[in-house]
Coordinates of C-alpha atoms in Angstrom, one line a residue:
X1 CA 44.7 2.3 14.8
X2 CA 46.0 2.5 11.2
X3 CA 49.6 3.3 10.4
X4 CA 49.7 7.1 10.3
X5 CA 52.8 8.7 8.6
X6 CA 53.5 11.4 6.1
X7 CA 53.5 9.9 2.6
X8 CA 51.2 6.9 3.3
X9 CA 48.2 6.3 1.0
X10 CA 44.9 6.0 2.8
X11 CA 41.3 5.1 2.4
X12 CA 38.8 7.4 4.1
X13 CA 35.1 8.3 3.8
X14 CA 33.9 11.8 2.8
X15 CA 30.3 12.6 2.2
X16 CA 29.4 8.8 2.2
X17 CA 32.0 8.1 -0.6
X18 CA 35.2 6.0 -0.1
X19 CA 38.2 8.2 -1.2
X20 CA 41.8 7.4 -1.9
X21 CA 44.4 10.0 -0.7
X22 CA 47.8 10.6 0.6
X23 CA 48.8 12.1 4.0
X24 CA 50.7 15.4 3.3
X25 CA 51.1 16.6 6.9
X26 CA 50.7 15.1 10.3
X27 CA 49.6 17.4 13.1
X28 CA 48.9 16.5 16.8
X29 CA 45.1 16.6 16.3
X30 CA 44.6 16.3 12.6
X31 CA 46.0 15.1 9.3
X32 CA 46.2 17.1 6.1
X33 CA 45.3 14.7 3.2
X34 CA 45.8 15.2 -0.5
X35 CA 43.0 13.6 -2.7
X36 CA 40.7 14.1 -5.7
X37 CA 43.3 15.5 -8.1
X38 CA 44.5 18.3 -5.9
X39 CA 42.0 18.8 -3.1
X40 CA 43.2 19.0 0.5
X41 CA 41.1 18.0 3.5
X42 CA 41.6 18.0 7.3
X43 CA 40.8 14.7 8.9
X44 CA 41.2 13.3 12.4
X45 CA 43.2 10.1 12.6
X46 CA 40.0 8.1 13.4
X47 CA 38.6 9.0 9.9
X48 CA 41.3 6.8 8.3
X49 CA 39.9 3.3 7.6
X50 CA 43.0 1.8 5.9
X51 CA 46.6 3.0 5.3
X52 CA 49.5 1.7 3.3
X53 CA 52.7 0.4 4.9
X54 CA 54.7 1.9 2.0
X55 CA 55.6 5.5 2.2
X56 CA 55.3 7.5 -1.0
X57 CA 57.0 10.7 -2.2
X58 CA 54.9 13.7 -0.9
X59 CA 56.4 16.0 -3.5
X60 CA 54.5 14.2 -6.3
X61 CA 51.2 13.2 -4.6
X62 CA 49.0 13.0 -7.6
X63 CA 51.4 10.8 -9.6
X64 CA 51.9 8.5 -6.6
X65 CA 48.1 8.2 -5.9
X66 CA 47.4 7.5 -9.6
X67 CA 50.1 4.8 -9.8
X68 CA 48.9 3.2 -6.5
X69 CA 45.3 3.2 -7.8
X70 CA 46.4 1.5 -11.0
X71 CA 48.1 -1.2 -8.9
X72 CA 44.9 -1.7 -6.9
X73 CA 42.8 -2.1 -10.1
X74 CA 45.3 -4.8 -11.3
X75 CA 44.8 -6.8 -8.1
X76 CA 41.0 -6.6 -7.9
X77 CA 40.4 -9.5 -10.5
X78 CA 42.6 -11.7 -8.4
X79 CA 40.2 -11.2 -5.4
X80 CA 36.9 -12.0 -7.0
X81 CA 34.0 -13.0 -4.6
X82 CA 34.0 -16.5 -6.1
X83 CA 37.5 -16.8 -4.7
X84 CA 36.8 -15.2 -1.3
X85 CA 33.4 -16.5 -0.2
X86 CA 34.1 -20.3 -0.3
X87 CA 36.8 -19.8 2.3
X88 CA 34.5 -17.9 4.7
X89 CA 32.1 -19.3 7.3
X90 CA 28.6 -17.8 7.2
X91 CA 27.9 -15.6 10.3
X92 CA 31.4 -15.6 11.6
X93 CA 33.1 -12.2 12.1
X94 CA 36.5 -11.6 10.5
X95 CA 38.8 -8.7 11.2
X96 CA 40.4 -7.2 8.2
X97 CA 43.9 -8.2 9.3
X98 CA 42.6 -11.8 9.8
X99 CA 41.3 -11.8 6.2
X100 CA 44.5 -10.5 4.8
X101 CA 46.3 -13.3 6.6
X102 CA 43.8 -15.9 5.4
X103 CA 44.5 -15.0 1.8
X104 CA 48.2 -14.3 2.3
X105 CA 48.0 -10.7 1.3
X106 CA 51.2 -8.7 2.2
X107 CA 51.2 -6.2 -0.7
X108 CA 49.6 -2.9 0.0
X109 CA 47.8 -2.9 -3.4
X110 CA 46.3 -6.4 -2.6
X111 CA 45.1 -5.2 0.8
X112 CA 43.5 -2.1 -0.6
X113 CA 42.0 -4.3 -3.5
X114 CA 40.5 -6.7 -0.9
X115 CA 39.0 -3.8 1.1
X116 CA 37.4 -2.4 -2.1
X117 CA 36.0 -5.8 -3.1
X118 CA 34.5 -6.3 0.4
X119 CA 32.9 -2.8 0.4
X120 CA 31.6 -3.2 -3.1
X121 CA 29.8 -6.4 -2.2
X122 CA 27.4 -5.4 0.6
X123 CA 24.8 -7.8 -0.7
X124 CA 27.2 -10.7 0.1
X125 CA 29.5 -9.5 2.8
X126 CA 28.5 -6.9 5.5
X127 CA 30.8 -4.8 7.6
X128 CA 29.8 -4.7 11.2
X129 CA 32.0 -2.2 13.1
X130 CA 35.6 -3.2 12.3
X131 CA 34.7 -6.8 11.2
X132 CA 33.4 -8.4 8.1
X133 CA 30.6 -11.1 8.0
X134 CA 29.5 -13.4 5.2
X135 CA 25.7 -13.0 5.0
X136 CA 23.3 -16.0 5.1
X137 CA 20.7 -16.5 2.4
X138 CA 18.0 -15.0 4.7
X139 CA 20.1 -12.0 5.5
X140 CA 20.8 -11.4 1.8
X141 CA 17.1 -11.5 1.0
X142 CA 16.4 -9.0 3.8
X143 CA 19.1 -6.7 2.5
X144 CA 17.6 -6.9 -1.0
X145 CA 14.2 -6.1 0.4
X146 CA 15.6 -3.0 2.2
X147 CA 17.3 -1.9 -1.0
X148 CA 14.1 -2.3 -2.9
X149 CA 12.2 -0.2 -0.3
X150 CA 14.9 2.5 -0.5
X151 CA 14.6 2.5 -4.2
X152 CA 10.9 2.8 -4.1
X153 CA 11.1 5.6 -1.5
X154 CA 13.6 7.5 -3.8
X155 CA 11.2 7.2 -6.7
X156 CA 8.3 8.3 -4.4
X157 CA 10.2 11.4 -3.3
X158 CA 10.9 12.4 -7.0
X159 CA 7.1 12.2 -7.6
X160 CA 6.4 14.0 -4.4
X161 CA 8.7 16.9 -5.3
X162 CA 6.9 17.3 -8.6
X163 CA 3.5 17.3 -6.8
X164 CA 4.6 19.8 -4.2
X165 CA 6.0 22.1 -6.9
X166 CA 2.8 21.9 -8.9
X167 CA 0.4 22.5 -6.0
X168 CA 2.4 25.4 -4.5
X169 CA 2.5 26.9 -8.0
X170 CA -1.3 26.8 -8.3
X171 CA -1.4 23.7 -10.6
X172 CA -4.3 21.3 -9.5
X173 CA -3.3 17.8 -8.5
X174 CA -5.2 16.2 -11.4
X175 CA -4.0 13.2 -13.5
X176 CA -1.8 11.9 -10.6
X177 CA -1.7 8.2 -10.1
X178 CA -4.2 7.1 -7.3
X179 CA -1.7 4.7 -5.7
X180 CA 0.9 7.5 -5.5
X181 CA -1.6 9.9 -4.0
X182 CA -2.6 7.3 -1.4
X183 CA 1.0 6.7 -0.5
X184 CA 1.7 10.5 -0.3
X185 CA -1.4 11.0 1.9
X186 CA -0.3 8.1 4.2
X187 CA 3.3 9.2 4.6
X188 CA 2.5 12.9 5.1
X189 CA -0.1 12.1 7.8
X190 CA 2.1 9.6 9.6
X191 CA 5.1 12.0 9.6
X192 CA 2.9 14.8 11.0
X193 CA 1.4 12.5 13.6
X194 CA 4.9 11.4 14.8
X195 CA 6.3 14.9 14.4
X196 CA 9.1 13.4 12.3
X197 CA 11.5 15.6 10.3
X198 CA 11.4 13.0 7.4
X199 CA 12.7 13.5 3.9
X200 CA 9.2 14.3 2.8
X201 CA 8.7 16.9 5.4
X202 CA 12.2 18.4 4.6
X203 CA 11.2 18.5 0.9
X204 CA 8.0 20.5 1.7
X205 CA 9.9 22.8 4.1
X206 CA 12.7 23.5 1.6
X207 CA 10.4 24.3 -1.4
X208 CA 10.6 28.0 -2.1
X209 CA 7.2 29.6 -1.5
X210 CA 5.5 32.7 0.0
X211 CA 3.5 30.3 2.2
X212 CA 4.5 29.2 5.7
X213 CA 5.1 25.5 6.3
X214 CA 1.6 25.2 7.9
X215 CA 0.0 26.8 4.9
X216 CA 1.9 24.5 2.6
X217 CA 0.5 21.5 4.4
X218 CA -3.1 22.7 4.3
X219 CA -2.8 23.6 0.6
X220 CA -1.3 20.1 -0.2
X221 CA -3.9 18.2 1.8
X222 CA -6.8 20.2 0.2
X223 CA -5.4 19.7 -3.2
X224 CA -5.2 15.9 -2.9
X225 CA -8.6 15.7 -1.2
X226 CA -7.3 14.7 2.2
X227 CA -9.3 17.3 4.1
X228 CA -12.6 19.0 3.6
X229 CA -13.1 22.8 3.1
X230 CA -14.5 23.0 6.6
X231 CA -11.7 21.1 8.3
X232 CA -10.0 23.4 10.9
X233 CA -6.3 24.0 11.0
X234 CA -5.8 22.0 14.3
X235 CA -7.1 18.8 12.6
X236 CA -5.6 19.6 9.2
X237 CA -2.0 20.0 10.6
X238 CA -2.3 17.0 13.0
X239 CA -2.0 14.2 10.5
X240 CA -5.1 12.3 11.5
X241 CA -7.0 11.1 8.4
X242 CA -10.1 13.0 7.4
X243 CA -11.3 12.0 4.0
X244 CA -11.1 8.5 2.5
X245 CA -8.6 7.9 -0.3
X246 CA -10.8 5.5 -2.2
X247 CA -14.4 4.3 -2.5
X248 CA -15.4 1.3 -0.4
X249 CA -18.3 -1.0 -1.3
X250 CA -20.0 -3.8 0.7
X251 CA -19.9 -7.4 -0.2
X252 CA -23.0 -9.5 0.4
X253 CA -23.2 -10.1 4.2
X254 CA -22.7 -13.5 5.8
X255 CA -26.2 -15.0 6.4
X256 CA -27.7 -14.3 9.8
X257 CA -28.5 -17.3 12.2
X258 CA -31.8 -15.9 13.4
X259 CA -34.7 -14.2 11.6
X260 CA -36.2 -11.4 13.7
X261 CA -37.7 -9.4 10.9
X262 CA -41.2 -10.0 12.3
X263 CA -40.4 -7.7 15.3
X264 CA -40.7 -3.9 15.3
X265 CA -37.1 -2.8 16.0
X266 CA -36.4 0.8 16.9
X267 CA -33.4 3.0 17.7
X268 CA -33.1 5.9 20.2
X269 CA -30.4 8.5 19.3
X270 CA -29.7 12.1 18.8
X271 CA -31.9 13.9 16.3
X272 CA -28.9 14.7 14.1
X273 CA -27.5 11.2 14.2
X274 CA -27.0 9.4 10.9
X275 CA -24.7 6.5 12.0
X276 CA -27.3 4.4 14.0
X277 CA -25.5 1.3 15.4
X278 CA -27.8 0.1 18.2
X279 CA -31.5 -0.9 18.1
X280 CA -34.0 -2.6 20.5
X281 CA -36.9 -5.1 20.3
X282 CA -39.4 -6.1 23.0
X283 CA -41.6 -9.2 22.8
X284 CA -44.4 -10.4 25.2
X285 CA -44.1 -14.1 25.8
X286 CA -46.2 -16.6 27.8
X287 CA -43.4 -16.8 30.3
X288 CA -42.8 -13.1 30.4
X289 CA -40.8 -11.0 28.0
X290 CA -37.8 -11.0 25.7
X291 CA -35.6 -8.0 25.2
X292 CA -33.4 -7.8 22.1
X293 CA -30.4 -5.5 22.1
X294 CA -29.1 -5.4 18.5
X295 CA -25.8 -3.9 17.3
X296 CA -25.1 -3.3 13.6
X297 CA -23.0 -6.3 12.5
X298 CA -20.1 -4.7 10.6
X299 CA -18.3 -8.1 11.0
X300 CA -20.8 -9.7 8.6
X301 CA -19.1 -7.8 5.8
X302 CA -15.4 -7.9 6.8
X303 CA -14.3 -11.0 4.9
X304 CA -12.6 -8.9 2.2
X305 CA -12.2 -5.7 4.1
X306 CA -8.4 -5.6 4.6
X307 CA -8.0 -2.1 3.1
X308 CA -11.0 -0.7 5.0
X309 CA -9.9 -2.3 8.3
X310 CA -6.5 -0.8 7.8
X311 CA -8.1 2.6 7.3
X312 CA -10.2 2.1 10.5
X313 CA -7.1 1.2 12.3
X314 CA -5.6 4.6 11.4
X315 CA -8.7 6.4 12.6
X316 CA -9.5 4.3 15.7
X317 CA -12.7 6.3 16.4
X318 CA -15.2 8.6 14.7
X319 CA -14.7 12.3 15.7
X320 CA -17.6 14.7 16.2
X321 CA -16.2 18.3 15.8
X322 CA -18.0 21.7 15.7
X323 CA -17.4 22.0 11.9
X324 CA -17.6 18.4 10.8
X325 CA -17.9 14.7 11.6
X326 CA -14.8 12.6 10.7
X327 CA -16.2 9.0 10.5
X328 CA -14.5 5.8 11.3
X329 CA -16.0 4.2 8.2
X330 CA -16.9 5.9 4.9
X331 CA -20.2 7.8 5.0
X332 CA -21.8 5.6 2.4
X333 CA -21.3 2.7 4.9
X334 CA -21.6 4.3 8.3
X335 CA -24.5 6.6 7.4
X336 CA -26.3 4.4 4.9
X337 CA -25.5 0.8 4.0
X338 CA -24.6 -0.3 7.6
X339 CA -26.6 2.3 9.6
X340 CA -29.8 1.0 11.3
X341 CA -31.9 3.5 9.4
X342 CA -35.7 3.5 9.6
X343 CA -37.2 1.1 7.0
X344 CA -33.9 -0.8 6.5
X345 CA -33.3 -4.6 6.7
X346 CA -30.0 -5.1 8.6
X347 CA -27.7 -7.8 10.0
X348 CA -27.0 -7.4 13.7
X349 CA -25.2 -9.1 16.5
X350 CA -28.0 -9.5 19.1
X351 CA -28.2 -10.1 22.8
X352 CA -31.5 -11.8 23.5
X353 CA -32.6 -11.6 27.2
X354 CA -35.4 -13.8 28.6
X355 CA -37.3 -12.0 31.3
X356 CA -39.9 -13.2 33.8
X357 CA -43.2 -11.3 34.4
X358 CA -41.3 -9.4 37.2
X359 CA -38.5 -8.5 34.7
X360 CA -36.1 -10.8 36.4
X361 CA -33.4 -12.1 34.1
X362 CA -34.0 -15.8 33.3
X363 CA -31.3 -16.3 30.7
X364 CA -29.6 -14.6 27.8
X365 CA -27.8 -15.6 24.6
X366 CA -25.9 -14.0 21.7
X367 CA -26.8 -14.7 18.1
X368 CA -26.4 -13.1 14.7
X369 CA -29.8 -11.8 13.5
X370 CA -31.6 -10.0 10.8
X371 CA -34.0 -7.2 11.8
X372 CA -36.2 -4.6 10.2
X373 CA -35.9 -1.1 11.6
X374 CA -39.4 0.2 12.2
X375 CA -38.5 3.6 13.7
X376 CA -35.6 6.0 14.5
X377 CA -36.6 7.8 17.7
X378 CA -34.8 10.9 18.8
X379 CA -34.2 11.3 22.5
X380 CA -36.8 14.0 22.7
X381 CA -39.4 11.8 21.0
X382 CA -38.6 8.8 23.2
X383 CA -38.8 10.9 26.4
X384 CA -42.4 11.7 25.6
X385 CA -43.2 8.0 25.3
X386 CA -41.8 6.8 28.6
X387 CA -45.2 6.1 30.1
X388 CA -46.2 3.9 27.1
X389 CA -45.5 0.3 26.0
X390 CA -42.7 -0.9 25.8
X391 CA -40.8 2.1 27.1
X392 CA -42.4 1.9 30.6
X393 CA -41.2 -1.7 31.0
X394 CA -37.8 -0.8 29.6
X395 CA -37.5 1.9 32.3
X396 CA -38.4 -0.6 35.0
X397 CA -35.8 -3.0 33.6
X398 CA -33.2 -0.2 33.6
X399 CA -33.8 0.3 37.3
X400 CA -33.3 -3.4 37.9
X401 CA -30.0 -3.5 36.0
X402 CA -28.7 -0.5 37.9
X403 CA -29.6 -2.3 41.2
X404 CA -27.8 -5.5 40.0
X405 CA -24.7 -3.5 39.3
X406 CA -25.0 -2.1 42.8
X407 CA -24.4 1.4 41.4
X408 CA -25.8 4.4 43.2
X409 CA -27.4 7.3 41.2
X410 CA -24.4 9.7 40.9
X411 CA -26.2 12.4 39.0
X412 CA -24.7 15.8 40.0
X413 CA -24.7 19.3 38.9
X414 CA -23.3 18.5 35.5
X415 CA -26.7 17.6 34.0
X416 CA -26.2 19.6 30.8
X417 CA -23.5 19.4 28.3
X418 CA -22.9 22.0 25.6
X419 CA -21.6 21.1 22.1
X420 CA -20.5 23.7 19.6
X421 CA -21.9 23.3 16.1
X422 CA -21.1 25.2 12.9
X423 CA -24.2 25.5 10.7
X424 CA -24.5 27.8 7.7
X425 CA -21.3 29.6 8.7
X426 CA -22.7 30.5 12.2
X427 CA -21.6 29.0 15.5
X428 CA -24.1 28.0 18.1
X429 CA -24.2 25.8 21.2
X430 CA -26.3 22.6 21.3
X431 CA -27.6 21.8 24.9
X432 CA -27.7 18.1 25.8
X433 CA -29.6 16.8 28.8
X434 CA -27.4 13.9 30.0
X435 CA -30.0 12.7 32.5
X436 CA -33.0 12.6 30.2
X437 CA -34.9 9.2 30.7
X438 CA -34.2 7.9 27.2
X439 CA -30.4 8.8 27.4
X440 CA -30.1 7.0 30.8
X441 CA -32.0 4.0 29.4
X442 CA -29.8 3.6 26.3
X443 CA -26.7 4.1 28.5
X444 CA -27.8 1.3 30.8
X445 CA -28.7 -1.1 28.0
X446 CA -25.3 -0.5 26.3
X447 CA -23.5 -1.2 29.6
X448 CA -25.5 -4.4 29.9
X449 CA -24.7 -5.5 26.3
X450 CA -20.9 -4.7 26.6
X451 CA -20.5 -6.4 30.1
X452 CA -22.6 -9.4 28.9
X453 CA -20.4 -9.8 25.8
X454 CA -17.2 -9.6 28.0
X455 CA -18.5 -12.3 30.3
X456 CA -19.6 -14.5 27.4
X457 CA -16.2 -14.3 25.8
X458 CA -14.4 -14.8 29.1
X459 CA -16.3 -18.0 29.8
X460 CA -15.3 -19.2 26.3
X461 CA -11.7 -18.0 26.8
X462 CA -12.1 -16.0 23.6
X463 CA -9.6 -13.1 23.4
X464 CA -11.2 -9.6 23.2
X465 CA -9.9 -6.1 23.9
X466 CA -11.2 -5.3 27.3
X467 CA -11.6 -1.9 28.8
X468 CA -10.3 -2.0 32.4
X469 CA -10.0 0.5 35.1
X470 CA -7.1 0.8 37.4
X471 CA -7.7 2.6 40.8
X472 CA -4.6 4.5 41.9
X473 CA -4.1 6.4 45.2
X474 CA -1.9 9.3 46.0
X475 CA -0.8 9.9 49.6
X476 CA 0.7 13.1 51.0
X477 CA 3.1 12.0 53.6
X478 CA 3.6 15.6 54.8
X479 CA 0.0 16.0 55.8
X480 CA -1.1 13.3 58.3
X481 CA -4.8 13.9 57.7
X482 CA -4.4 13.5 53.9
X483 CA -2.0 10.6 54.3
X484 CA -4.7 8.6 56.3
X485 CA -7.3 8.8 53.6
X486 CA -5.3 9.5 50.4
X487 CA -6.7 10.7 47.1
X488 CA -7.9 8.1 44.6
X489 CA -8.2 8.5 40.9
X490 CA -8.9 6.1 38.1
X491 CA -7.0 5.2 35.0
X492 CA -8.6 3.5 32.0
X493 CA -6.5 1.1 29.9
X494 CA -7.0 -1.6 27.3
X495 CA -6.0 -5.3 27.8
X496 CA -6.8 -8.8 26.6
X497 CA -7.1 -9.8 30.2
X498 CA -10.4 -8.9 31.8
X499 CA -10.6 -7.3 35.3
X500 CA -13.3 -5.8 37.5
X501 CA -14.5 -2.4 36.3
X502 CA -15.3 -0.3 39.4
X503 CA -16.9 2.5 37.5
X504 CA -19.6 0.2 36.0
X505 CA -19.7 -2.5 38.6
X506 CA -18.9 -5.3 36.2
X507 CA -16.5 -8.2 36.4
X508 CA -15.4 -7.6 32.8
X509 CA -16.2 -4.9 30.3
X510 CA -15.5 -4.4 26.5
X511 CA -16.5 -1.9 23.9
X512 CA -18.6 -3.7 21.4
X513 CA -21.8 -1.6 21.0
X514 CA -20.5 1.0 18.5
X515 CA -18.8 -0.7 15.6
X516 CA -19.7 2.1 13.3
X517 CA -17.8 4.5 15.5
X518 CA -14.9 2.6 17.2
X519 CA -12.2 0.3 15.8
X520 CA -12.0 -1.9 19.0
X521 CA -15.7 -2.6 18.7
X522 CA -15.2 -3.9 15.2
X523 CA -12.4 -6.2 16.3
X524 CA -14.4 -7.5 19.3
X525 CA -17.5 -8.1 17.1
X526 CA -15.4 -10.0 14.5
X527 CA -14.3 -12.4 17.2
X528 CA -17.8 -13.2 18.4
X529 CA -19.5 -13.2 15.0
X530 CA -16.9 -15.7 13.6
X531 CA -17.3 -17.9 16.6
X532 CA -21.1 -17.9 16.4
X533 CA -20.8 -19.0 12.7
X534 CA -18.4 -21.8 13.7
X535 CA -15.5 -20.1 11.9
X536 CA -12.0 -19.5 13.2
X537 CA -11.7 -16.3 15.1
X538 CA -9.6 -13.7 13.2
X539 CA -7.3 -12.7 16.0
X540 CA -5.2 -14.5 18.7
X541 CA -4.7 -12.9 22.1
X542 CA -1.1 -11.9 21.1
X543 CA -2.3 -10.3 17.9
X544 CA -4.8 -8.1 19.8
X545 CA -2.3 -7.3 22.5
X546 CA 0.1 -6.0 19.8
X547 CA -2.6 -3.6 18.5
X548 CA -3.3 -2.1 21.9
X549 CA -0.4 0.4 22.3
X550 CA -1.1 1.8 18.9
X551 CA -4.8 2.1 19.6
X552 CA -4.2 3.8 23.0
X553 CA -1.6 6.2 21.5
X554 CA -4.1 7.3 18.8
X555 CA -7.0 7.6 21.3
X556 CA -4.9 9.9 23.5
X557 CA -3.8 12.0 20.5
X558 CA -7.5 12.3 19.4
X559 CA -8.5 13.4 22.9
X560 CA -5.9 16.2 22.8
X561 CA -6.9 17.2 19.3
X562 CA -10.6 17.3 20.2
X563 CA -9.8 19.6 23.1
X564 CA -7.5 21.9 20.9
X565 CA -10.1 22.0 18.1
X566 CA -12.9 22.8 20.6
X567 CA -10.8 25.5 22.2
X568 CA -10.2 27.1 18.8
X569 CA -13.9 27.1 17.9
X570 CA -14.9 28.4 21.3
X571 CA -12.6 31.4 20.8
X572 CA -14.3 31.9 17.5
X573 CA -17.7 31.7 19.1
X574 CA -16.6 34.3 21.7
X575 CA -15.3 36.5 18.9
X576 CA -18.6 36.1 17.1
X577 CA -21.1 36.5 20.0
X578 CA -19.4 37.8 23.2
X579 CA -17.0 40.6 22.4
X580 CA -17.5 43.7 24.6
X581 CA -20.3 42.0 26.6
X582 CA -20.3 40.9 30.2
X583 CA -19.3 37.2 30.8
X584 CA -19.0 35.4 34.0
X585 CA -15.9 33.1 34.6
X586 CA -14.6 31.1 37.5
X587 CA -10.9 31.5 38.1
X588 CA -9.3 28.0 38.5
X589 CA -5.6 28.9 38.8
X590 CA -3.0 31.5 37.9
X591 CA 0.1 31.0 35.8
X592 CA 3.1 33.3 35.4
X593 CA 1.4 35.5 32.8
X594 CA -2.1 34.3 32.5
X595 CA -4.9 32.6 34.4
X596 CA -7.0 29.6 33.6
X597 CA -10.7 30.2 33.9
X598 CA -13.9 28.3 33.3
X599 CA -16.5 30.2 31.3
X600 CA -20.2 29.9 32.3
X601 CA -22.5 28.4 31.4
X602 CA -20.7 26.2 28.9
X603 CA -18.0 24.9 31.3
X604 CA -15.2 25.7 28.8
X605 CA -11.7 26.2 30.1
X606 CA -9.3 28.7 28.5
X607 CA -6.4 31.0 29.2
X608 CA -7.2 34.6 30.0
X609 CA -5.1 37.8 30.2
X610 CA -6.4 40.8 32.2
X611 CA -4.8 43.8 33.8
X612 CA -6.9 43.4 37.0
X613 CA -5.8 41.3 40.0
X614 CA -8.0 38.2 40.2
X615 CA -7.7 35.2 42.5
X616 CA -8.3 31.4 42.3
X617 CA -11.7 30.0 43.3
X618 CA -13.5 33.3 42.7
X619 CA -16.3 34.3 40.2
X620 CA -15.4 37.2 38.1
X621 CA -17.3 39.2 35.4
X622 CA -15.1 40.0 32.5
X623 CA -15.6 42.0 29.2
X624 CA -13.8 40.3 26.3
X625 CA -11.8 42.8 24.3
X626 CA -9.7 40.6 21.9
X627 CA -8.1 37.3 21.2
X628 CA -4.4 36.4 20.7
X629 CA -5.1 33.8 18.0
X630 CA -1.5 32.6 17.8
X631 CA -1.4 31.7 21.4
X632 CA -5.1 30.9 21.9
X633 CA -5.6 33.4 24.7
X634 CA -8.6 35.6 25.5
X635 CA -7.9 39.2 26.4
X636 CA -10.4 40.9 28.7
X637 CA -11.2 43.7 31.2
X638 CA -12.8 43.0 34.5
X639 CA -15.9 44.6 35.9

């Protein structure tokens, strides 16, 4: 504790500035300090960082402080850093009293001059709590870097304030430097994702405007081209990237190891798909057959893709929403130059499977190939061809694969899925048959490809990001019958260590079949593609492991956003098509003021408010009468 007495001169901090003052009055819980040519301030004793031993005349505080400051200024040249630093040991902590003793400083002015010299040299001497430390060369360089970053951020915020002012005043964001816009977009989105009240967010909030904060964000993001006109407010305010900040072009791909262009490769996908990333070939051989499962080889083009991979890392996965698709990669790549489009010549990462006449697997291998896409089949088109060559044989092979996995047919009542689509300003549901022959075929072949790649990499001790399943059990000790059997549920997680995947029946499993749609698939494909070309693999196990928490966090966020966006569009659909018309719902549970219902036949859950008494596990017919848009709640009467 510093010497506290009426009339002592003191150093204290006020608004991040070191001030020199004099104690005018001492009270039990505070001090009244004279400073700044006549100002008075109340301070707790703990706010005093240095005090004089000499007591000055409190009746003439300004003159005393001025005279003492002059004495301090006279002593500062005698305590130059070139005099101080040679006598200090790097990394050792020195208390201020110890330093004064080291330099034989008894005079108050000398002590205050030393304190000022130390505080004015943070690039050389750092204060850590009540001690001072001479920084090492590496520490000084790190400090210089931090200062440079702070300086850059300060300059960025000045530009950002000008941009915000212009946009919210109706001035278009034209003529702004691309690098600044890219940084503005990145910082804004990352702050929104983390829900951080950063300097940038505070700047936007504080700007006077008739718009709400949410409206300001949407205006800014539209102005800088970060979102599309059709992007809904859930996505726009979330911070996930939508548009790409710069154009990306492909370099010439690495040469393929195998030429399969003589085969007729085909894809099977949704009729509206444009990002085709898997294709198939089938050959008849003397010994039987050869199946080829081919995945678009994004890794063949990633040698100079640092910026694009960084962008994919922020996105993690393509998003398919009612109003738009938000791709993992720019559309000119995912929908065109890398897509396995009909008539295109493409590099692929192939799994070639040798089959006997009875379709028994004789062997398999991975290679990089070049194929020519003969046909893009829709699921509906492929379903009509299942009795023809080669689809009939593929269906038989699918059955064998399912048997090998020892997986039972678990098809239940959830055969159909309904996806909301916005087309021409009108919302409609697209009905998907999850159990159509072609969908089940493609699903089984993708499982086979991914599990085969996981096994291949495991045998080579090649690090990949595996998708594992953890089986957990919950036991209710209060109920003996439930405690005996328990309740099991499964938790999916990513890891560089493979483990048995009970949902698929595979000893190891990775995602590698959708590199146009998933970031992990690109990373896994890069590992294998580089190995096959006898190149060093890009990532160590530790490097992949460090990426996993970030990937899982963003995937979880995306899942929540997709659900919120879908709920918003479903309410809009109900408002468009179902107001004042009978609608059947199943009551799932009641809350304090609402109930959660599932709306048939689309299996959509939402909150409902109705005046009637309804009970869980019952089917109820309702008449929608309105929507609370702010809370996302459907208002309805019951029949």
